[in-house]
């Protein structure tokens, strides 16, 4: 059951004004938006509000201006691009068309303080509030939380879709469910691992994260990225996994190099034979075979964290190979594949399969906090409204 109202539940909003919170914190390189995913994904909500005859005032943050106005972080560069991608005119600050983009929410000191006065100011400009920014729902800010106390509030299509997909993956998944967690550090993902071992049947570890577990098992990891002060934590996670009937899978072999640089000379070794002067930068072929066979037996896969140092070639090998393997299985309807995380999404894009998974979350931090099992304040605020 949904605990929040979606756009289907909107009353007649013809001629009314909707305050729409979105995430237009888009990647910019050389003054150009380098990836349109976030903008494109907002189209269903925009179209549906336009079709209902509403005026739309858009709120978004951009970068970290910390409560001060800054020319560099102004959203003024976006309206032409938004108009082009959405196919509707978008004005800036002044209402010149049906859709108006307001200035960066974080120019206001009250935004990150969840200030009710700021929320009230925004609310006074509109009749309805719609939140379509799942990726900022782990923050209680004036434009995501306080605002819901002043306007009837709804979840947009993208927000609803993210919640539905993540719920399907974690709360009532098709079993067996396997989680694949890689990336650099366990210290940033203890909460996530702790929650996953209670929910999934198999937890596969890869990336530098696995090095810490390998070290905790008593092997020498040489110069590999490894959190030597986290060995006890790793052992604890392995113990809890056992108590929860979750099988943890560690790599069997890895690709090691003496230097961490593009095309560094490298060899494949068993994890019990990592030479002291080398570092593990990617998973080896035996690990890959094992992971594939587990995936073959799984119905749902949840993936966060690259399997190797994929930004430095050829240590992208395991990540790319597995991403393509999962994409094919997804296409063949043999697995439901869900992935998320900032670097994970880049890795999937690098592997050419970003659109070939069942669902790739565009949220970084919010995705991780959801998997940790935390309540996300932005979503909670929409839900509280529903029950009152
Ligand atoms: P996400 O942002 O998807 O949550 P993380 O931030 O946890 O992922 O981790 C991504 C980083 O982990 C990548 O920059 C990648 O280079 C690094 N990484 C993965 N495996 C290794 C490894 N064996 N050695 C060094 N870095 C690694
Ligand atoms: Mg990251």
Coordinates of C-alpha atoms and ligand atoms in Angstrom, one line a residue:
X1 CA 0.0 0.0 0.0
X2 CA 1.2 3.5 -0.8
X3 CA 1.5 5.8 2.1
X4 CA 1.6 9.0 0.0
X5 CA -0.6 10.6 -2.7
X6 CA 0.4 10.4 -6.3
X7 CA -0.6 12.6 -9.2
X8 CA -3.5 10.3 -10.0
X9 CA -5.1 11.6 -6.8
X10 CA -4.8 15.3 -7.8
X11 CA -8.0 17.3 -7.7
X12 CA -8.9 19.5 -10.6
X13 CA -5.9 21.8 -10.9
X14 CA -6.8 23.7 -14.1
X15 CA -5.4 27.2 -13.7
X16 CA -3.9 26.4 -10.3
X17 CA -0.2 26.7 -9.5
X18 CA 1.9 23.7 -8.7
X19 CA 5.1 24.1 -6.8
X20 CA 7.3 21.2 -8.2
X21 CA 10.5 20.2 -6.4
X22 CA 12.9 18.4 -8.7
X23 CA 16.6 17.5 -8.8
X24 CA 18.2 19.6 -11.5
X25 CA 21.6 19.3 -9.9
X26 CA 22.9 18.1 -13.3
X27 CA 26.5 17.3 -14.2
X28 CA 28.1 20.2 -16.0
X29 CA 31.4 20.0 -18.0
X30 CA 32.9 23.0 -19.8
X31 CA 29.6 24.9 -19.2
X32 CA 27.5 22.3 -20.9
X33 CA 25.2 19.7 -19.3
X34 CA 27.0 16.4 -19.9
X35 CA 24.1 14.1 -19.1
X36 CA 20.4 14.7 -19.7
X37 CA 19.1 11.7 -17.7
X38 CA 17.8 13.7 -14.8
X39 CA 16.0 16.2 -17.1
X40 CA 14.5 13.5 -19.3
X41 CA 13.2 11.5 -16.4
X42 CA 11.1 14.5 -15.3
X43 CA 9.1 14.5 -18.5
X44 CA 6.2 12.3 -17.3
X45 CA 5.5 14.6 -14.4
X46 CA 5.8 17.8 -16.5
X47 CA 3.5 16.4 -19.2
X48 CA 0.9 15.2 -16.7
X49 CA 0.8 18.6 -14.9
X50 CA 0.7 20.5 -18.2
X51 CA -2.1 18.2 -19.5
X52 CA -4.1 19.0 -16.4
X53 CA -3.8 22.8 -17.2
X54 CA -1.7 23.7 -14.2
X55 CA 1.0 26.4 -14.0
X56 CA 4.3 25.0 -12.8
X57 CA 6.8 26.7 -10.5
X58 CA 10.0 24.6 -10.4
X59 CA 12.3 24.4 -7.4
X60 CA 15.7 22.8 -7.5
X61 CA 19.1 23.0 -5.8
X62 CA 22.3 23.2 -7.7
X63 CA 25.8 22.7 -6.2
X64 CA 26.6 23.9 -2.7
X65 CA 26.2 27.7 -2.5
X66 CA 25.6 27.4 1.2
X67 CA 22.9 30.0 1.6
X68 CA 24.6 32.7 -0.6
X69 CA 23.8 33.9 -4.1
X70 CA 26.5 33.1 -6.6
X71 CA 26.4 33.8 -10.3
X72 CA 28.3 30.6 -10.9
X73 CA 25.6 28.4 -9.3
X74 CA 22.6 30.3 -10.8
X75 CA 20.1 28.1 -12.6
X76 CA 19.7 30.8 -15.3
X77 CA 21.5 28.6 -17.9
X78 CA 18.9 25.8 -17.7
X79 CA 15.5 27.1 -19.2
X80 CA 16.5 26.9 -22.9
X81 CA 17.7 23.3 -22.4
X82 CA 14.6 22.4 -20.3
X83 CA 12.3 23.8 -23.0
X84 CA 14.1 21.8 -25.6
X85 CA 14.0 18.5 -23.8
X86 CA 10.5 18.8 -22.4
X87 CA 9.0 20.4 -25.5
X88 CA 7.3 23.2 -23.5
X89 CA 8.5 26.8 -22.9
X90 CA 10.2 27.3 -19.6
X91 CA 10.7 30.8 -18.2
X92 CA 13.2 31.9 -15.5
X93 CA 12.1 33.6 -12.3
X94 CA 9.4 35.7 -14.0
X95 CA 6.3 34.0 -15.1
X96 CA 6.4 34.2 -18.9
X97 CA 5.0 30.8 -19.7
X98 CA 3.2 27.9 -18.2
X99 CA 6.4 26.6 -16.6
X100 CA 8.8 28.8 -14.6
X101 CA 12.1 27.7 -13.1
X102 CA 12.9 29.5 -9.8
X103 CA 16.4 30.3 -8.7
X104 CA 18.6 27.8 -6.8
X105 CA 16.9 26.8 -3.6
X106 CA 20.2 26.8 -1.7
X107 CA 20.7 30.5 -2.3
X108 CA 18.4 30.8 0.7
X109 CA 20.1 30.1 4.1
X110 CA 16.8 28.6 5.3
X111 CA 16.7 25.8 2.7
X112 CA 19.2 23.4 4.4
X113 CA 17.9 24.5 7.8
X114 CA 14.4 23.3 6.9
X115 CA 13.2 26.8 7.8
X116 CA 9.3 27.0 8.0
X117 CA 9.4 30.8 7.1
X118 CA 11.1 30.1 3.8
X119 CA 8.7 27.2 3.1
X120 CA 5.8 29.5 3.9
X121 CA 7.1 32.0 1.4
X122 CA 7.3 29.4 -1.3
X123 CA 3.9 28.0 -0.4
X124 CA 2.3 31.4 -0.7
X125 CA 3.1 31.3 -4.5
X126 CA 1.2 28.0 -5.1
X127 CA -1.8 25.8 -4.4
X128 CA -0.3 22.4 -4.5
X129 CA 3.1 20.9 -3.8
X130 CA 4.6 18.0 -5.8
X131 CA 7.9 16.4 -4.9
X132 CA 9.6 14.6 -7.8
X133 CA 13.1 14.6 -6.3
X134 CA 13.7 11.2 -4.7
X135 CA 17.4 11.9 -4.9
X136 CA 17.1 14.6 -2.2
X137 CA 14.5 12.9 -0.1
X138 CA 17.2 11.8 2.5
X139 CA 17.5 15.5 3.4
X140 CA 14.9 17.4 5.5
X141 CA 15.2 20.7 3.7
X142 CA 12.6 23.6 3.4
X143 CA 11.8 22.6 -0.1
X144 CA 11.4 18.9 0.7
X145 CA 10.1 18.7 4.2
X146 CA 8.9 22.0 5.8
X147 CA 6.9 22.9 2.6
X148 CA 4.6 19.8 3.1
X149 CA 3.3 21.5 6.2
X150 CA 1.8 24.4 4.2
X151 CA 0.4 22.8 1.0
X152 CA -1.4 19.7 0.0
X153 CA 1.5 17.5 -1.1
X154 CA 1.9 14.8 -3.7
X155 CA 4.6 12.5 -5.1
X156 CA 5.5 13.0 -8.7
X157 CA 5.9 10.1 -11.2
X158 CA 9.7 9.8 -10.9
X159 CA 9.5 9.8 -7.1
X160 CA 6.7 7.2 -7.2
X161 CA 8.6 5.0 -9.7
X162 CA 11.8 5.1 -7.6
X163 CA 9.9 4.1 -4.5
X164 CA 8.0 1.3 -6.3
X165 CA 11.1 -0.2 -7.8
X166 CA 13.2 -0.1 -4.7
X167 CA 10.3 -1.5 -2.6
X168 CA 10.0 -4.3 -5.2
X169 CA 13.7 -5.1 -4.9
X170 CA 14.1 -5.0 -1.2
X171 CA 10.8 -5.4 0.6
X172 CA 9.1 -8.0 -1.5
X173 CA 11.5 -9.3 -4.0
X174 CA 11.3 -12.3 -6.2
X175 CA 13.7 -14.8 -4.5
X176 CA 16.4 -15.8 -4.4
X177 CA 17.7 -12.3 -4.1
X178 CA 21.4 -11.5 -4.4
X179 CA 23.2 -8.2 -3.5
X180 CA 26.4 -7.3 -5.1
X181 CA 28.4 -4.7 -3.2
X182 CA 31.7 -3.3 -4.3
X183 CA 33.3 0.1 -4.2
X184 CA 36.1 1.5 -2.2
X185 CA 35.4 1.4 1.5
X186 CA 33.3 -0.6 4.0
X187 CA 33.4 2.3 6.5
X188 CA 31.0 4.2 4.2
X189 CA 28.7 1.2 3.8
X190 CA 28.5 -0.5 7.2
X191 CA 24.8 0.4 7.6
X192 CA 24.1 -0.8 4.1
X193 CA 25.8 -4.2 4.6
X194 CA 24.1 -4.6 8.0
X195 CA 20.7 -4.1 6.5
X196 CA 21.4 -6.2 3.4
X197 CA 22.4 -9.3 5.3
X198 CA 19.0 -9.3 6.9
X199 CA 17.2 -9.1 3.6
X200 CA 19.1 -10.9 0.9
X201 CA 20.0 -14.6 0.4
X202 CA 23.4 -14.0 -0.9
X203 CA 25.8 -11.0 -0.5
X204 CA 28.6 -10.9 -3.0
X205 CA 31.5 -8.6 -2.2
X206 CA 33.9 -7.1 -4.7
X207 CA 36.0 -4.0 -5.3
X208 CA 38.4 -2.7 -2.6
X209 CA 35.6 -3.3 -0.1
X210 CA 36.3 -7.0 -0.5
X211 CA 40.0 -6.5 0.3
X212 CA 39.1 -5.6 3.9
X213 CA 37.1 -8.8 4.2
X214 CA 39.9 -10.8 2.6
X215 CA 42.3 -9.3 5.2
X216 CA 39.8 -10.1 7.9
X217 CA 40.0 -13.7 6.9
X218 CA 43.7 -13.6 7.6
X219 CA 45.1 -13.2 4.1
X220 CA 47.8 -10.7 3.1
X221 CA 46.5 -8.1 0.8
X222 CA 49.8 -6.4 0.0
X223 CA 49.5 -2.8 -0.9
X224 CA 45.8 -3.0 -1.8
X225 CA 43.3 -0.4 -0.7
X226 CA 42.1 -1.9 2.5
X227 CA 40.8 -0.5 5.8
X228 CA 43.0 -2.3 8.3
X229 CA 41.1 -0.7 11.2
X230 CA 37.9 -2.3 10.0
X231 CA 38.8 -6.0 10.2
X232 CA 36.7 -6.5 13.4
X233 CA 33.7 -4.8 11.7
X234 CA 34.1 -7.1 8.7
X235 CA 34.2 -10.2 10.9
X236 CA 31.2 -8.9 12.7
X237 CA 29.3 -8.5 9.5
X238 CA 30.3 -12.1 8.4
X239 CA 29.1 -13.4 11.8
X240 CA 25.7 -11.6 11.6
X241 CA 25.3 -12.8 8.0
X242 CA 25.6 -16.4 9.2
X243 CA 23.0 -15.8 11.9
X244 CA 20.6 -14.4 9.3
X245 CA 21.2 -17.2 6.8
X246 CA 22.8 -14.9 4.3
X247 CA 25.7 -16.4 2.4
X248 CA 28.7 -14.0 1.9
X249 CA 30.8 -14.6 -1.2
X250 CA 34.3 -13.3 -1.3
X251 CA 36.5 -13.1 -4.4
X252 CA 38.6 -16.2 -5.2
X253 CA 41.2 -14.5 -7.3
X254 CA 42.1 -10.9 -8.3
X255 CA 44.1 -8.9 -10.8
X256 CA 47.1 -7.3 -9.1
X257 CA 49.6 -4.6 -10.3
X258 CA 52.6 -3.0 -8.7
X259 CA 51.5 0.5 -9.8
X260 CA 48.1 2.1 -9.9
X261 CA 48.1 3.7 -13.3
X262 CA 46.5 3.1 -16.8
X263 CA 47.8 0.0 -18.5
X264 CA 50.1 -0.9 -15.6
X265 CA 51.6 -4.4 -15.9
X266 CA 49.3 -6.8 -14.2
X267 CA 48.8 -10.5 -13.3
X268 CA 46.1 -12.8 -12.0
X269 CA 46.6 -14.4 -8.6
X270 CA 44.6 -16.3 -6.0
X271 CA 43.6 -14.2 -3.0
X272 CA 45.9 -16.4 -0.9
X273 CA 48.9 -15.4 -3.0
X274 CA 48.8 -11.6 -3.3
X275 CA 52.4 -10.5 -3.5
X276 CA 53.4 -8.0 -0.8
X277 CA 54.4 -5.3 -3.2
X278 CA 51.2 -5.4 -5.3
X279 CA 47.7 -4.2 -5.0
X280 CA 44.4 -5.9 -6.0
X281 CA 42.7 -3.6 -8.6
X282 CA 40.1 -5.9 -10.1
X283 CA 38.4 -9.4 -9.7
X284 CA 39.9 -12.4 -11.5
X285 CA 38.3 -14.9 -13.8
X286 CA 37.5 -17.5 -11.1
X287 CA 35.7 -14.9 -9.1
X288 CA 33.8 -13.9 -12.2
X289 CA 32.7 -17.5 -12.9
X290 CA 31.5 -17.9 -9.3
X291 CA 29.6 -14.6 -9.4
X292 CA 27.9 -15.5 -12.7
X293 CA 26.8 -18.9 -11.5
X294 CA 25.2 -17.2 -8.4
X295 CA 23.5 -14.7 -10.6
X296 CA 22.2 -17.6 -12.8
X297 CA 20.4 -18.9 -9.7
X298 CA 19.0 -15.5 -8.6
X299 CA 15.7 -13.9 -9.5
X300 CA 16.6 -10.4 -8.2
X301 CA 20.0 -8.6 -8.2
X302 CA 20.7 -5.4 -6.3
X303 CA 24.0 -3.8 -7.3
X304 CA 26.0 -1.0 -5.6
X305 CA 29.7 -0.4 -6.1
X306 CA 32.1 -1.2 -8.9
X307 CA 34.0 -4.5 -8.8
X308 CA 37.3 -2.9 -9.5
X309 CA 39.1 0.4 -10.1
X310 CA 37.1 0.8 -13.3
X311 CA 38.2 4.4 -14.1
X312 CA 41.7 3.1 -14.7
X313 CA 41.9 0.7 -17.7
X314 CA 42.1 -2.2 -17.9
X315 CA 40.9 -2.6 -14.3
X316 CA 37.3 -2.0 -15.6
X317 CA 37.3 -5.6 -16.9
X318 CA 35.2 -7.4 -14.3
X319 CA 32.8 -4.5 -13.8
X320 CA 32.1 -4.2 -17.6
X321 CA 31.9 -8.0 -18.1
X322 CA 29.4 -8.5 -15.3
X323 CA 27.4 -5.4 -16.2
X324 CA 27.0 -6.8 -19.7
X325 CA 26.2 -10.2 -18.4
X326 CA 23.4 -8.9 -16.1
X327 CA 22.1 -6.7 -18.9
X328 CA 21.7 -9.8 -21.2
X329 CA 20.0 -11.8 -18.4
X330 CA 17.6 -8.8 -17.8
X331 CA 16.8 -8.7 -21.5
X332 CA 16.1 -12.4 -21.4
X333 CA 13.8 -11.8 -18.5
X334 CA 15.8 -14.1 -16.3
X335 CA 16.6 -11.6 -13.6
X336 CA 15.3 -8.3 -12.1
X337 CA 18.3 -6.0 -11.9
X338 CA 18.4 -2.9 -9.8
X339 CA 21.4 -0.7 -9.4
X340 CA 22.3 2.6 -7.9
X341 CA 25.1 4.7 -6.4
X342 CA 27.1 7.6 -8.0
X343 CA 30.1 5.7 -9.2
X344 CA 28.0 2.6 -10.0
X345 CA 25.9 4.6 -12.4
X346 CA 29.0 5.9 -14.1
X347 CA 30.4 2.3 -14.3
X348 CA 27.2 1.1 -15.9
X349 CA 27.3 4.0 -18.4
X350 CA 31.0 3.1 -19.1
X351 CA 29.8 -0.5 -19.8
X352 CA 27.2 0.7 -22.2
X353 CA 24.3 -0.8 -20.2
X354 CA 22.9 2.0 -18.2
X355 CA 19.5 1.6 -19.9
X356 CA 19.6 -2.2 -20.0
X357 CA 18.9 -2.9 -16.3
X358 CA 15.4 -3.2 -14.9
X359 CA 16.0 0.0 -13.0
X360 CA 18.9 2.2 -12.4
X361 CA 18.4 4.7 -9.6
X362 CA 19.4 8.3 -10.4
X363 CA 19.8 8.9 -6.7
X364 CA 23.1 8.4 -5.0
X365 CA 22.9 9.1 -1.3
X366 CA 19.1 8.6 -1.1
X367 CA 19.4 5.2 -2.8
X368 CA 22.1 4.1 -0.3
X369 CA 20.1 5.4 2.7
X370 CA 17.0 3.5 1.4
X371 CA 19.0 0.3 1.2
X372 CA 20.3 1.0 4.7
X373 CA 16.6 0.8 5.7
X374 CA 16.5 4.4 6.9
X375 CA 13.4 6.5 6.9
X376 CA 13.8 9.2 4.3
X377 CA 12.4 12.6 5.6
X378 CA 11.2 13.8 2.2
X379 CA 9.1 10.7 1.7
X380 CA 8.0 10.5 5.3
X381 CA 6.7 14.1 5.0
X382 CA 4.5 13.1 2.0
X383 CA 3.3 10.1 3.9
X384 CA 2.4 12.0 7.1
X385 CA 0.2 14.3 5.1
X386 CA -1.7 11.3 3.8
X387 CA -2.7 10.1 7.2
X388 CA -3.9 13.4 8.5
Ligands
LIG1 P1 29.1 4.3 -5.3 O1 29.4 5.7 -5.6 O2 28.5 3.6 -6.5 O3 28.4 4.0 -4.1 P2 31.8 3.8 -4.2 O4 31.9 5.3 -4.0 O5 31.6 3.0 -2.9 O6 30.6 3.5 -5.2 O7 33.1 3.2 -4.9 C1 33.5 3.5 -6.1 C2 35.0 3.6 -6.2 O8 35.6 2.4 -5.8 C3 35.5 3.7 -7.6 O9 36.0 5.0 -7.8 C4 36.5 2.6 -7.9 O10 37.6 3.1 -8.5 C5 36.8 2.2 -6.5 N1 37.4 0.8 -6.4 C6 36.7 -0.3 -6.6 N2 37.5 -1.3 -6.5 C7 38.7 -0.9 -6.2 C8 40.0 -1.5 -6.0 N3 40.2 -2.8 -6.0 N4 41.0 -0.7 -5.7 C9 40.9 0.7 -5.6 N5 39.7 1.3 -5.8 C10 38.6 0.5 -6.1
LIG2 MG1 30.9 7.0 -4.7

